[in-house]
């Protein structure tokens, strides 16, 4: 599975990026390293990475903006590396849509394990085309396509980070079913974040703001449990 996957490393530390590049190449990944931002994701367009590893210090004062530009072009996952061990910083990156967060210094074996786990989850998403669950979910007012990572509301395409799209799809694929925060974390982020269930609440709030007053469906809070995607009944019940 790891053969020929392409990984972009965006970092400011030449020694670290060189070590990470060597470790990943030993696992047969194709690796591209950039140390400076040359405009909005210019270096990645021809490389077509399957995953991006970005140092939180990269791209100057607006790393989140660079991340957003990357997502809009590729829809691919991101692993953030940072020397900041503060949980609030980790949660911020996850809330912005990062797939994982790794604290420096780290063992290259852990880096390889994190990369492999992220790519495995991506393969599970791409296999939906051959599964019973459709790649595109259609509801009145709403269309979610997990293949192209696009969401349309009243026919208009919305700009959404991948994690928000995956969360919306996950809930909408099972209307009426209640999911706990831990279940959502496990499915969308792939492993447990001790004490980080608030990232689910933040993503839900952002989703609700992007869909003002839908008439035929809603994302409902089930107090003390979690969330569900609810289809409205004609009688309003």
Short mmCIF file of C-alpha atoms in Angstrom, two decimals:
data_model
loop_
_atom_site.label_atom_id
_atom_site.label_comp_id
_atom_site.label_asym_id
_atom_site.label_seq_id
_atom_site.Cartn_x
_atom_site.Cartn_y
_atom_site.Cartn_z
CA UNK A 1 0.00 0.00 0.00
CA UNK A 2 2.87 2.34 0.73
CA UNK A 3 4.42 1.87 -2.71
CA UNK A 4 4.66 5.07 -4.75
CA UNK A 5 2.56 7.27 -2.46
CA UNK A 6 3.77 10.85 -2.78
CA UNK A 7 4.47 12.95 0.29
CA UNK A 8 5.19 16.67 0.44
CA UNK A 9 7.22 17.92 3.41
CA UNK A 10 6.96 21.65 4.10
CA UNK A 11 9.37 22.66 6.84
CA UNK A 12 11.87 25.26 7.98
CA UNK A 13 14.45 22.93 9.54
CA UNK A 14 16.71 21.42 6.83
CA UNK A 15 18.14 18.80 9.20
CA UNK A 16 14.72 17.57 10.28
CA UNK A 17 13.22 17.58 6.78
CA UNK A 18 16.23 15.68 5.44
CA UNK A 19 15.92 13.03 8.17
CA UNK A 20 12.17 12.71 7.60
CA UNK A 21 12.68 12.47 3.85
CA UNK A 22 15.23 9.66 4.23
CA UNK A 23 12.99 7.74 6.64
CA UNK A 24 10.00 7.98 4.29
CA UNK A 25 12.00 7.12 1.18
CA UNK A 26 13.21 3.97 2.93
CA UNK A 27 9.53 2.96 3.03
CA UNK A 28 9.31 3.56 -0.73
CA UNK A 29 7.43 6.85 -0.65
CA UNK A 30 8.20 9.53 -3.20
CA UNK A 31 9.12 12.64 -1.24
CA UNK A 32 9.30 16.32 -2.13
CA UNK A 33 10.70 18.86 0.37
CA UNK A 34 10.11 22.62 0.35
CA UNK A 35 11.60 25.10 2.81
CA UNK A 36 9.98 28.31 1.62
CA UNK A 37 6.51 29.24 0.46
CA UNK A 38 6.61 30.37 -3.17
CA UNK A 39 3.05 31.54 -3.48
CA UNK A 40 -0.15 29.57 -2.90
CA UNK A 41 0.84 25.88 -3.10
CA UNK A 42 2.80 26.47 -6.32
CA UNK A 43 5.36 23.72 -5.59
CA UNK A 44 2.75 21.01 -5.04
CA UNK A 45 0.69 21.40 -8.20
CA UNK A 46 2.98 19.33 -10.40
CA UNK A 47 3.95 16.85 -7.69
CA UNK A 48 0.38 15.79 -6.77
CA UNK A 49 1.11 14.66 -3.19
CA UNK A 50 -1.10 12.09 -1.48
CA UNK A 51 -0.25 13.59 1.90
CA UNK A 52 1.36 16.77 3.20
CA UNK A 53 3.57 17.01 6.29
CA UNK A 54 3.76 20.64 7.38
CA UNK A 55 5.78 22.21 10.17
CA UNK A 56 3.56 24.59 12.13
CA UNK A 57 6.29 27.23 11.71
CA UNK A 58 6.08 27.00 7.93
CA UNK A 59 4.45 29.71 5.79
CA UNK A 60 5.25 32.48 8.25
CA UNK A 61 2.36 34.02 10.16
CA UNK A 62 -0.41 32.26 8.25
CA UNK A 63 0.20 28.49 8.20
CA UNK A 64 -3.53 27.84 8.41
CA UNK A 65 -4.05 29.92 5.26
CA UNK A 66 -1.44 27.86 3.44
CA UNK A 67 -3.17 24.71 4.62
CA UNK A 68 -6.50 25.96 3.29
CA UNK A 69 -4.94 26.71 -0.10
CA UNK A 70 -3.46 23.21 -0.18
CA UNK A 71 -6.84 21.61 0.59
CA UNK A 72 -8.63 23.61 -2.06
CA UNK A 73 -6.18 22.31 -4.68
CA UNK A 74 -5.72 18.69 -3.58
CA UNK A 75 -8.37 17.61 -0.99
CA UNK A 76 -5.59 15.46 0.52
CA UNK A 77 -4.72 14.82 4.18
CA UNK A 78 -2.27 16.81 6.29
CA UNK A 79 0.00 15.81 9.17
CA UNK A 80 1.17 18.75 11.28
CA UNK A 81 4.48 18.64 13.16
CA UNK A 82 5.16 21.15 15.90
CA UNK A 83 7.46 21.86 18.83
CA UNK A 84 4.46 23.20 20.77
CA UNK A 85 3.19 20.49 23.16
CA UNK A 86 0.25 22.59 24.34
CA UNK A 87 -3.02 20.72 23.95
CA UNK A 88 -4.84 23.89 22.88
CA UNK A 89 -2.48 24.30 19.92
CA UNK A 90 -3.02 20.68 18.91
CA UNK A 91 -6.78 21.11 19.16
CA UNK A 92 -6.60 24.30 17.06
CA UNK A 93 -4.88 22.49 14.21
CA UNK A 94 -7.33 19.60 14.40
CA UNK A 95 -10.21 22.06 14.38
CA UNK A 96 -8.71 23.66 11.27
CA UNK A 97 -8.93 20.25 9.62
CA UNK A 98 -5.52 18.64 10.13
CA UNK A 99 -5.59 14.84 10.14
CA UNK A 100 -2.90 14.37 12.78
CA UNK A 101 -0.50 16.33 15.01
CA UNK A 102 2.98 15.12 15.93
CA UNK A 103 5.13 16.85 18.56
CA UNK A 104 8.85 17.45 17.93
CA UNK A 105 11.22 15.85 18.60
CA UNK A 106 9.85 12.51 17.43
CA UNK A 107 11.18 9.13 16.39
CA UNK A 108 11.10 8.54 12.65
CA UNK A 109 9.42 5.20 13.28
CA UNK A 110 6.49 7.08 14.78
CA UNK A 111 6.40 9.39 11.78
CA UNK A 112 6.19 6.41 9.45
CA UNK A 113 3.44 4.86 11.57
CA UNK A 114 1.38 8.06 11.54
CA UNK A 115 1.78 8.45 7.78
CA UNK A 116 0.76 4.85 7.18
CA UNK A 117 -2.33 5.21 9.39
CA UNK A 118 -3.47 8.36 7.56
CA UNK A 119 -3.01 6.79 4.12
CA UNK A 120 -4.91 3.69 5.23
CA UNK A 121 -7.86 5.84 6.24
CA UNK A 122 -7.71 7.55 2.85
CA UNK A 123 -7.87 4.18 1.14
CA UNK A 124 -10.97 3.31 3.15
CA UNK A 125 -12.65 6.49 1.93
CA UNK A 126 -11.67 5.82 -1.67
CA UNK A 127 -13.09 2.29 -1.44
CA UNK A 128 -16.58 3.70 -0.88
CA UNK A 129 -17.15 3.52 -4.62
CA UNK A 130 -17.18 -0.26 -4.32
CA UNK A 131 -19.21 -0.36 -1.12
CA UNK A 132 -22.94 -0.34 -0.43
CA UNK A 133 -22.82 3.27 0.77
CA UNK A 134 -22.99 5.65 -2.20
CA UNK A 135 -20.19 8.10 -2.86
CA UNK A 136 -22.78 10.87 -3.32
CA UNK A 137 -25.56 11.53 -0.83
CA UNK A 138 -28.54 13.51 -2.08
CA UNK A 139 -31.12 15.24 0.09
CA UNK A 140 -33.44 18.13 -0.69
CA UNK A 141 -31.29 21.28 -0.56
CA UNK A 142 -28.11 19.23 0.02
CA UNK A 143 -25.64 17.16 -2.03
CA UNK A 144 -22.44 15.62 -0.60
CA UNK A 145 -19.89 14.00 -2.91
CA UNK A 146 -17.07 12.26 -1.03
CA UNK A 147 -15.26 11.37 -4.25
CA UNK A 148 -14.74 14.98 -5.36
CA UNK A 149 -15.01 16.38 -1.80
CA UNK A 150 -17.73 18.81 -2.80
CA UNK A 151 -20.85 19.94 -0.97
CA UNK A 152 -23.69 21.85 -2.60
CA UNK A 153 -26.45 23.64 -0.70
CA UNK A 154 -29.40 24.90 -2.74
CA UNK A 155 -27.25 24.19 -5.78
CA UNK A 156 -24.39 26.41 -4.64
CA UNK A 157 -20.96 24.88 -4.00
CA UNK A 158 -19.66 25.54 -0.50
CA UNK A 159 -16.00 25.97 0.50
CA UNK A 160 -15.37 23.46 3.28
CA UNK A 161 -12.26 21.77 4.72
CA UNK A 162 -12.06 17.99 4.14
CA UNK A 163 -12.77 17.13 7.77
CA UNK A 164 -16.04 19.07 7.75
CA UNK A 165 -17.10 17.30 4.56
CA UNK A 166 -16.20 13.89 6.01
CA UNK A 167 -18.11 14.65 9.22
CA UNK A 168 -21.20 15.81 7.33
CA UNK A 169 -21.07 12.75 5.08
CA UNK A 170 -20.61 10.40 8.04
CA UNK A 171 -23.70 11.73 9.82
CA UNK A 172 -25.82 12.07 6.67
CA UNK A 173 -25.04 8.51 5.53
CA UNK A 174 -26.98 7.21 8.56
CA UNK A 175 -29.96 9.55 9.08
CA UNK A 176 -31.57 9.18 12.47
CA UNK A 177 -28.65 7.27 13.99
CA UNK A 178 -27.05 8.79 17.06
CA UNK A 179 -23.25 8.83 17.22
CA UNK A 180 -21.25 9.60 20.34
CA UNK A 181 -18.40 12.09 20.20
CA UNK A 182 -15.93 9.26 20.70
CA UNK A 183 -17.43 7.32 17.77
CA UNK A 184 -17.15 10.40 15.55
CA UNK A 185 -13.53 11.00 16.61
CA UNK A 186 -12.61 7.40 15.94
CA UNK A 187 -14.21 7.35 12.48
CA UNK A 188 -13.19 10.80 11.22
CA UNK A 189 -9.80 11.21 12.89
CA UNK A 190 -8.91 7.54 13.12
CA UNK A 191 -7.78 7.23 16.71
CA UNK A 192 -8.53 8.49 20.20
CA UNK A 193 -7.76 12.04 21.32
CA UNK A 194 -7.87 11.98 25.12
CA UNK A 195 -9.90 14.97 26.25
CA UNK A 196 -10.25 16.33 22.73
CA UNK A 197 -13.90 15.57 22.08
CA UNK A 198 -14.55 19.31 21.95
CA UNK A 199 -13.11 19.32 18.43
CA UNK A 200 -16.29 17.47 17.39
CA UNK A 201 -18.44 20.18 18.95
CA UNK A 202 -16.47 22.90 17.14
CA UNK A 203 -16.87 21.15 13.78
CA UNK A 204 -20.61 20.70 14.37
CA UNK A 205 -20.99 24.42 15.17
CA UNK A 206 -19.15 25.33 11.98
CA UNK A 207 -21.32 23.00 9.92
CA UNK A 208 -24.48 24.52 11.35
CA UNK A 209 -23.31 28.04 10.53
CA UNK A 210 -22.82 27.03 6.89
CA UNK A 211 -26.38 25.73 6.57
CA UNK A 212 -28.69 28.43 7.91
CA UNK A 213 -32.21 27.22 8.60
CA UNK A 214 -32.41 24.06 6.44
CA UNK A 215 -36.05 23.08 6.05
CA UNK A 216 -35.81 19.37 5.32
CA UNK A 217 -32.97 18.18 7.57
CA UNK A 218 -30.88 19.17 10.57
CA UNK A 219 -27.88 18.16 12.64
CA UNK A 220 -29.33 17.59 16.07
CA UNK A 221 -27.69 17.38 19.47
CA UNK A 222 -28.68 14.39 21.58
CA UNK A 223 -27.86 15.68 25.02
CA UNK A 224 -25.50 13.52 27.01
CA UNK A 225 -24.84 11.29 23.99
CA UNK A 226 -23.74 12.99 20.77
CA UNK A 227 -25.19 14.02 17.40
CA UNK A 228 -27.44 12.78 14.61
CA UNK A 229 -28.49 13.82 11.11
CA UNK A 230 -32.28 14.16 11.24
CA UNK A 231 -34.62 14.30 8.25
CA UNK A 232 -37.67 16.47 8.87
CA UNK A 233 -41.07 14.88 8.48
CA UNK A 234 -43.73 16.64 6.37
CA UNK A 235 -45.89 17.17 9.45
CA UNK A 236 -43.02 18.87 11.22
CA UNK A 237 -42.40 15.99 13.63
#
